[in-house]
Amino acid sequence: MTKRTAIEWTEVTWNPTTGCDQISAGCDNCYALALAKRLKAMGAEKYQNDGDPRTSGPGFALTVHPDTLLQPYSWRTPRVVFVNSMSDLFHARVPLDFVRRVFQVIADTPQHTYQVLTKRSTRLRRVADRLEWPDNLWMGVSVEDRQALSRVDDLRRVPANVRFLSCEPLLGPLDGLDLEGIGWVIAGGESGPAHRPLDPQWVFGIRDNCVRSGVPFFFKQWGGRTPKVGGRELEGELWDQMPALAGTC
């Protein structure tokens, strides 16, 4: 089922696939990996397949769920939808035909705005010209540190109506971040017992870059032991900027 979510930059989550594998520093304290373990213990049907213990874990094997594809057709009011909060649609084990089916659902429901986020920008770039890109699909990549900046170059080559960056958990400065062709930037600190610290100067640098470039900027959280403990204000302000949603242009 879709779920209302506490993620500030979206409204609901929809998971046509579940499970993933850790591939970079941003994955080290993956909330979805920990949540999948709890859901497996609770008997949740979608989280019974175990992943490779070196890169995944209990209940977190990449699993495709075709039965979820009908869900958006039943939503009566427009929604902002984070696709695969518990997975990565461009994981190597997600068949390209299934990605096409997800994109077709998005195209068939233009009243909703769909946000797809991946760390696997190489595959995204390689298959982008084999997909039909609906106008109501926003495509993003995670950029947690300078080592991930190449994902931005891959994203620029994707013909999405809105291209966005999720700089969360932000683990270092993003000096040299080129925002050409980028339509939105999210930034935020890590949360949880093992959270890594967030230097305010890293956030200020991204915000100032967005302001200079005319790119909407969204600051999600400072992070800490819990997501809310550090608040969301940046120098006394809330930064909740977003591109125009589907149906509002």
CSV table of C-alpha atoms in Angstrom, one decimal:
chain,number,residue,atom,x,y,z
A,1,MET,CA,0.0,0.0,0.0
A,2,THR,CA,1.0,3.6,-0.3
A,3,LYS,CA,1.8,5.3,2.9
A,4,ARG,CA,1.5,8.9,4.2
A,5,THR,CA,5.1,9.8,5.1
A,6,ALA,CA,6.9,12.2,7.4
A,7,ILE,CA,9.4,13.0,4.6
A,8,GLU,CA,8.9,16.8,4.3
A,9,TRP,CA,9.4,17.1,0.5
A,10,THR,CA,6.7,14.6,-0.5
A,11,GLU,CA,3.3,13.3,0.6
A,12,VAL,CA,3.1,9.6,0.1
A,13,THR,CA,5.5,6.7,-0.7
A,14,TRP,CA,4.8,4.0,-3.4
A,15,ASN,CA,7.1,1.0,-3.6
A,16,PRO,CA,6.8,-1.1,-6.8
A,17,THR,CA,10.1,-2.7,-5.7
A,18,THR,CA,11.6,-3.2,-2.3
A,19,GLY,CA,15.1,-4.0,-1.2
A,20,CYS,CA,18.5,-2.7,-2.3
A,21,ASP,CA,22.3,-3.1,-1.8
A,22,GLN,CA,24.7,-0.6,-0.3
A,23,ILE,CA,27.0,1.0,-2.9
A,24,SER,CA,28.4,4.2,-1.4
A,25,ALA,CA,29.1,6.2,1.8
A,26,GLY,CA,25.5,7.5,1.8
A,27,CYS,CA,24.2,4.0,2.3
A,28,ASP,CA,26.2,3.2,5.5
A,29,ASN,CA,23.3,4.0,7.9
A,30,CYS,CA,20.5,3.2,5.5
A,31,TYR,CA,17.1,3.7,7.2
A,32,ALA,CA,15.3,1.4,4.7
A,33,LEU,CA,17.7,-1.4,5.5
A,34,ALA,CA,16.9,-1.1,9.3
A,35,LEU,CA,13.2,-0.7,8.6
A,36,ALA,CA,13.1,-3.8,6.4
A,37,LYS,CA,14.5,-5.9,9.2
A,38,ARG,CA,11.8,-4.8,11.5
A,39,LEU,CA,9.1,-5.3,8.9
A,40,LYS,CA,10.3,-8.9,8.2
A,41,ALA,CA,10.1,-9.7,11.9
A,42,MET,CA,6.6,-8.3,11.9
A,43,GLY,CA,5.6,-10.7,9.1
A,44,ALA,CA,5.2,-8.0,6.4
A,45,GLU,CA,4.7,-9.9,3.1
A,46,LYS,CA,6.8,-7.6,1.0
A,47,TYR,CA,9.8,-8.0,3.3
A,48,GLN,CA,10.4,-11.7,3.6
A,49,ASN,CA,13.3,-12.1,1.1
A,50,ASP,CA,16.8,-11.6,2.6
A,51,GLY,CA,19.5,-9.8,0.8
A,52,ASP,CA,23.3,-10.5,0.6
A,53,PRO,CA,24.5,-9.8,4.2
A,54,ARG,CA,27.6,-8.0,2.8
A,55,THR,CA,25.5,-5.3,1.1
A,56,SER,CA,21.9,-5.8,2.2
A,57,GLY,CA,20.2,-7.7,5.0
A,58,PRO,CA,17.1,-9.4,6.3
A,59,GLY,CA,13.9,-8.6,4.3
A,60,PHE,CA,15.9,-6.3,2.0
A,61,ALA,CA,16.6,-8.4,-1.1
A,62,LEU,CA,15.6,-6.6,-4.3
A,63,THR,CA,12.1,-7.8,-5.0
A,64,VAL,CA,9.6,-6.7,-7.7
A,65,HIS,CA,6.0,-6.2,-6.8
A,66,PRO,CA,3.8,-6.1,-9.9
A,67,ASP,CA,0.6,-6.1,-7.8
A,68,THR,CA,1.4,-2.6,-6.6
A,69,LEU,CA,1.2,-1.1,-10.1
A,70,LEU,CA,-2.6,-0.6,-10.0
A,71,GLN,CA,-2.5,1.5,-6.8
A,72,PRO,CA,-2.1,5.0,-8.3
A,73,TYR,CA,-5.2,4.5,-10.5
A,74,SER,CA,-7.4,4.5,-7.4
A,75,TRP,CA,-6.1,7.7,-5.9
A,76,ARG,CA,-8.9,10.3,-6.2
A,77,THR,CA,-7.0,13.5,-5.4
A,78,PRO,CA,-3.6,14.7,-6.7
A,79,ARG,CA,-0.6,13.5,-4.7
A,80,VAL,CA,3.1,14.1,-4.6
A,81,VAL,CA,4.6,10.5,-4.7
A,82,PHE,CA,8.1,9.4,-3.7
A,83,VAL,CA,8.6,6.2,-5.8
A,84,ASN,CA,10.6,3.5,-4.0
A,85,SER,CA,11.4,4.9,-0.7
A,86,MET,CA,12.4,1.4,0.2
A,87,SER,CA,14.4,0.5,-2.9
A,88,ASP,CA,16.1,1.9,-6.1
A,89,LEU,CA,14.2,1.6,-9.3
A,90,PHE,CA,17.4,1.6,-11.3
A,91,HIS,CA,19.0,-1.3,-9.4
A,92,ALA,CA,20.6,-3.7,-11.8
A,93,ARG,CA,18.1,-6.5,-10.8
A,94,VAL,CA,15.1,-4.4,-11.7
A,95,PRO,CA,14.2,-5.5,-15.3
A,96,LEU,CA,14.0,-2.7,-17.7
A,97,ASP,CA,10.5,-3.8,-18.8
A,98,PHE,CA,9.3,-3.4,-15.2
A,99,VAL,CA,10.8,0.2,-15.1
A,100,ARG,CA,8.8,0.8,-18.3
A,101,ARG,CA,5.7,-0.4,-16.6
A,102,VAL,CA,6.2,1.9,-13.7
A,103,PHE,CA,6.8,4.8,-16.1
A,104,GLN,CA,3.5,3.9,-17.9
A,105,VAL,CA,1.6,4.1,-14.6
A,106,ILE,CA,3.1,7.5,-14.1
A,107,ALA,CA,2.1,8.6,-17.6
A,108,ASP,CA,-1.4,7.3,-17.1
A,109,THR,CA,-2.0,9.4,-13.9
A,110,PRO,CA,-0.8,12.9,-14.9
A,111,GLN,CA,-2.6,14.5,-12.0
A,112,HIS,CA,0.1,13.2,-9.6
A,113,THR,CA,3.7,14.3,-9.3
A,114,TYR,CA,6.1,11.4,-9.0
A,115,GLN,CA,9.7,11.7,-7.6
A,116,VAL,CA,12.2,9.0,-8.5
A,117,LEU,CA,15.6,9.0,-6.8
A,118,THR,CA,18.6,6.8,-7.5
A,119,LYS,CA,22.2,6.3,-6.6
A,120,ARG,CA,22.7,4.2,-9.8
A,121,SER,CA,23.1,7.0,-12.2
A,122,THR,CA,25.3,5.0,-14.6
A,123,ARG,CA,22.4,2.6,-15.4
A,124,LEU,CA,20.0,5.5,-15.4
A,125,ARG,CA,22.0,7.3,-18.1
A,126,ARG,CA,22.5,4.1,-20.2
A,127,VAL,CA,18.8,3.2,-20.3
A,128,ALA,CA,17.3,6.8,-20.4
A,129,ASP,CA,16.8,6.8,-24.2
A,130,ARG,CA,15.0,3.5,-24.0
A,131,LEU,CA,12.3,5.0,-21.8
A,132,GLU,CA,9.3,7.3,-22.4
A,133,TRP,CA,9.6,10.2,-19.9
A,134,PRO,CA,6.2,11.6,-18.6
A,135,ASP,CA,6.1,15.3,-17.8
A,136,ASN,CA,4.9,14.5,-14.2
A,137,LEU,CA,8.0,12.4,-13.4
A,138,TRP,CA,10.8,14.2,-11.5
A,139,MET,CA,14.1,12.3,-11.7
A,140,GLY,CA,16.8,12.7,-9.1
A,141,VAL,CA,20.1,11.4,-7.9
A,142,SER,CA,21.7,11.2,-4.4
A,143,VAL,CA,24.8,13.3,-4.0
A,144,GLU,CA,26.2,12.9,-0.5
A,145,ASP,CA,29.8,14.0,-1.1
A,146,ARG,CA,32.3,15.0,-3.8
A,147,GLN,CA,32.8,11.4,-4.7
A,148,ALA,CA,29.2,11.3,-6.0
A,149,LEU,CA,29.4,14.4,-8.2
A,150,SER,CA,29.6,12.3,-11.3
A,151,ARG,CA,26.0,11.3,-10.7
A,152,VAL,CA,25.0,14.9,-11.5
A,153,ASP,CA,26.6,14.7,-14.9
A,154,ASP,CA,24.7,11.5,-15.6
A,155,LEU,CA,21.5,13.1,-14.6
A,156,ARG,CA,22.0,16.0,-16.9
A,157,ARG,CA,21.8,13.6,-19.8
A,158,VAL,CA,18.3,12.3,-18.8
A,159,PRO,CA,15.3,13.9,-20.6
A,160,ALA,CA,13.2,14.3,-17.4
A,161,ASN,CA,11.0,17.4,-17.1
A,162,VAL,CA,12.5,18.1,-13.6
A,163,ARG,CA,15.9,16.9,-12.6
A,164,PHE,CA,16.7,17.1,-8.9
A,165,LEU,CA,19.5,16.4,-6.4
A,166,SER,CA,19.1,14.9,-2.9
A,167,CYS,CA,22.2,15.9,-0.9
A,168,GLU,CA,21.2,13.8,2.1
A,169,PRO,CA,22.8,12.6,4.1
A,170,LEU,CA,25.2,15.4,3.3
A,171,LEU,CA,28.6,14.0,4.3
A,172,GLY,CA,31.0,16.7,3.0
A,173,PRO,CA,31.2,20.0,1.1
A,174,LEU,CA,30.0,20.0,-2.6
A,175,ASP,CA,32.5,22.6,-3.9
A,176,GLY,CA,32.3,22.6,-7.7
A,177,LEU,CA,28.7,21.5,-7.8
A,178,ASP,CA,27.4,22.5,-11.3
A,179,LEU,CA,23.6,23.2,-11.2
A,180,GLU,CA,23.2,23.6,-15.0
A,181,GLY,CA,20.1,21.6,-16.0
A,182,ILE,CA,19.1,20.9,-12.4
A,183,GLY,CA,15.6,22.0,-11.3
A,184,TRP,CA,15.6,21.4,-7.6
A,185,VAL,CA,18.1,20.6,-4.7
A,186,ILE,CA,17.3,19.0,-1.4
A,187,ALA,CA,19.9,19.0,1.4
A,188,GLY,CA,19.8,17.5,4.9
A,189,GLY,CA,21.8,15.9,7.7
A,190,GLU,CA,21.8,12.3,8.8
A,191,SER,CA,19.6,10.9,11.6
A,192,GLY,CA,19.8,7.9,13.8
A,193,PRO,CA,22.1,6.5,16.6
A,194,ALA,CA,25.1,6.5,14.3
A,195,HIS,CA,24.5,9.7,12.5
A,196,ARG,CA,27.5,11.6,11.1
A,197,PRO,CA,27.8,15.3,11.9
A,198,LEU,CA,26.7,18.0,9.4
A,199,ASP,CA,28.9,21.1,9.0
A,200,PRO,CA,26.7,24.2,8.5
A,201,GLN,CA,29.1,25.5,6.0
A,202,TRP,CA,28.4,22.6,3.7
A,203,VAL,CA,24.7,23.5,3.7
A,204,PHE,CA,25.3,27.3,3.3
A,205,GLY,CA,27.5,26.5,0.3
A,206,ILE,CA,24.7,24.5,-1.5
A,207,ARG,CA,22.0,27.1,-0.6
A,208,ASP,CA,24.1,30.0,-1.9
A,209,ASN,CA,24.8,28.1,-5.1
A,210,CYS,CA,21.1,27.5,-5.6
A,211,VAL,CA,20.3,31.1,-4.9
A,212,ARG,CA,22.9,32.3,-7.5
A,213,SER,CA,21.7,29.7,-10.0
A,214,GLY,CA,18.0,30.4,-9.5
A,215,VAL,CA,17.4,26.8,-8.4
A,216,PRO,CA,14.7,26.0,-5.8
A,217,PHE,CA,16.3,24.8,-2.5
A,218,PHE,CA,14.7,22.6,0.2
A,219,PHE,CA,16.5,22.1,3.5
A,220,LYS,CA,15.0,19.0,5.1
A,221,GLN,CA,16.8,18.7,8.5
A,222,TRP,CA,20.0,19.2,10.5
A,223,GLY,CA,19.7,15.6,11.7
A,224,GLY,CA,20.8,14.0,14.9
A,225,ARG,CA,19.7,11.0,17.0
A,226,THR,CA,16.2,11.6,15.6
A,227,PRO,CA,15.2,13.4,12.4
A,228,LYS,CA,13.4,16.2,14.3
A,229,VAL,CA,15.9,16.9,17.1
A,230,GLY,CA,17.9,19.5,15.2
A,231,GLY,CA,15.0,21.2,13.5
A,232,ARG,CA,14.8,22.6,10.0
A,233,GLU,CA,15.6,26.2,10.2
A,234,LEU,CA,18.6,27.5,8.3
A,235,GLU,CA,19.8,30.9,9.8
A,236,GLY,CA,16.3,31.4,11.2
A,237,GLU,CA,14.5,30.5,7.9
A,238,LEU,CA,12.7,27.5,6.5
A,239,TRP,CA,13.7,26.7,3.0
A,240,ASP,CA,10.8,24.8,1.4
A,241,GLN,CA,11.2,25.7,-2.2
A,242,MET,CA,10.0,23.2,-4.9
A,243,PRO,CA,9.3,23.2,-8.6
A,244,ALA,CA,5.7,23.5,-9.8
A,245,LEU,CA,3.7,20.3,-9.2
A,246,ALA,CA,1.8,18.5,-11.9
A,247,GLY,CA,-1.4,20.3,-12.9
A,248,THR,CA,-0.3,23.6,-11.4
A,249,CYS,CA,1.7,25.0,-14.4
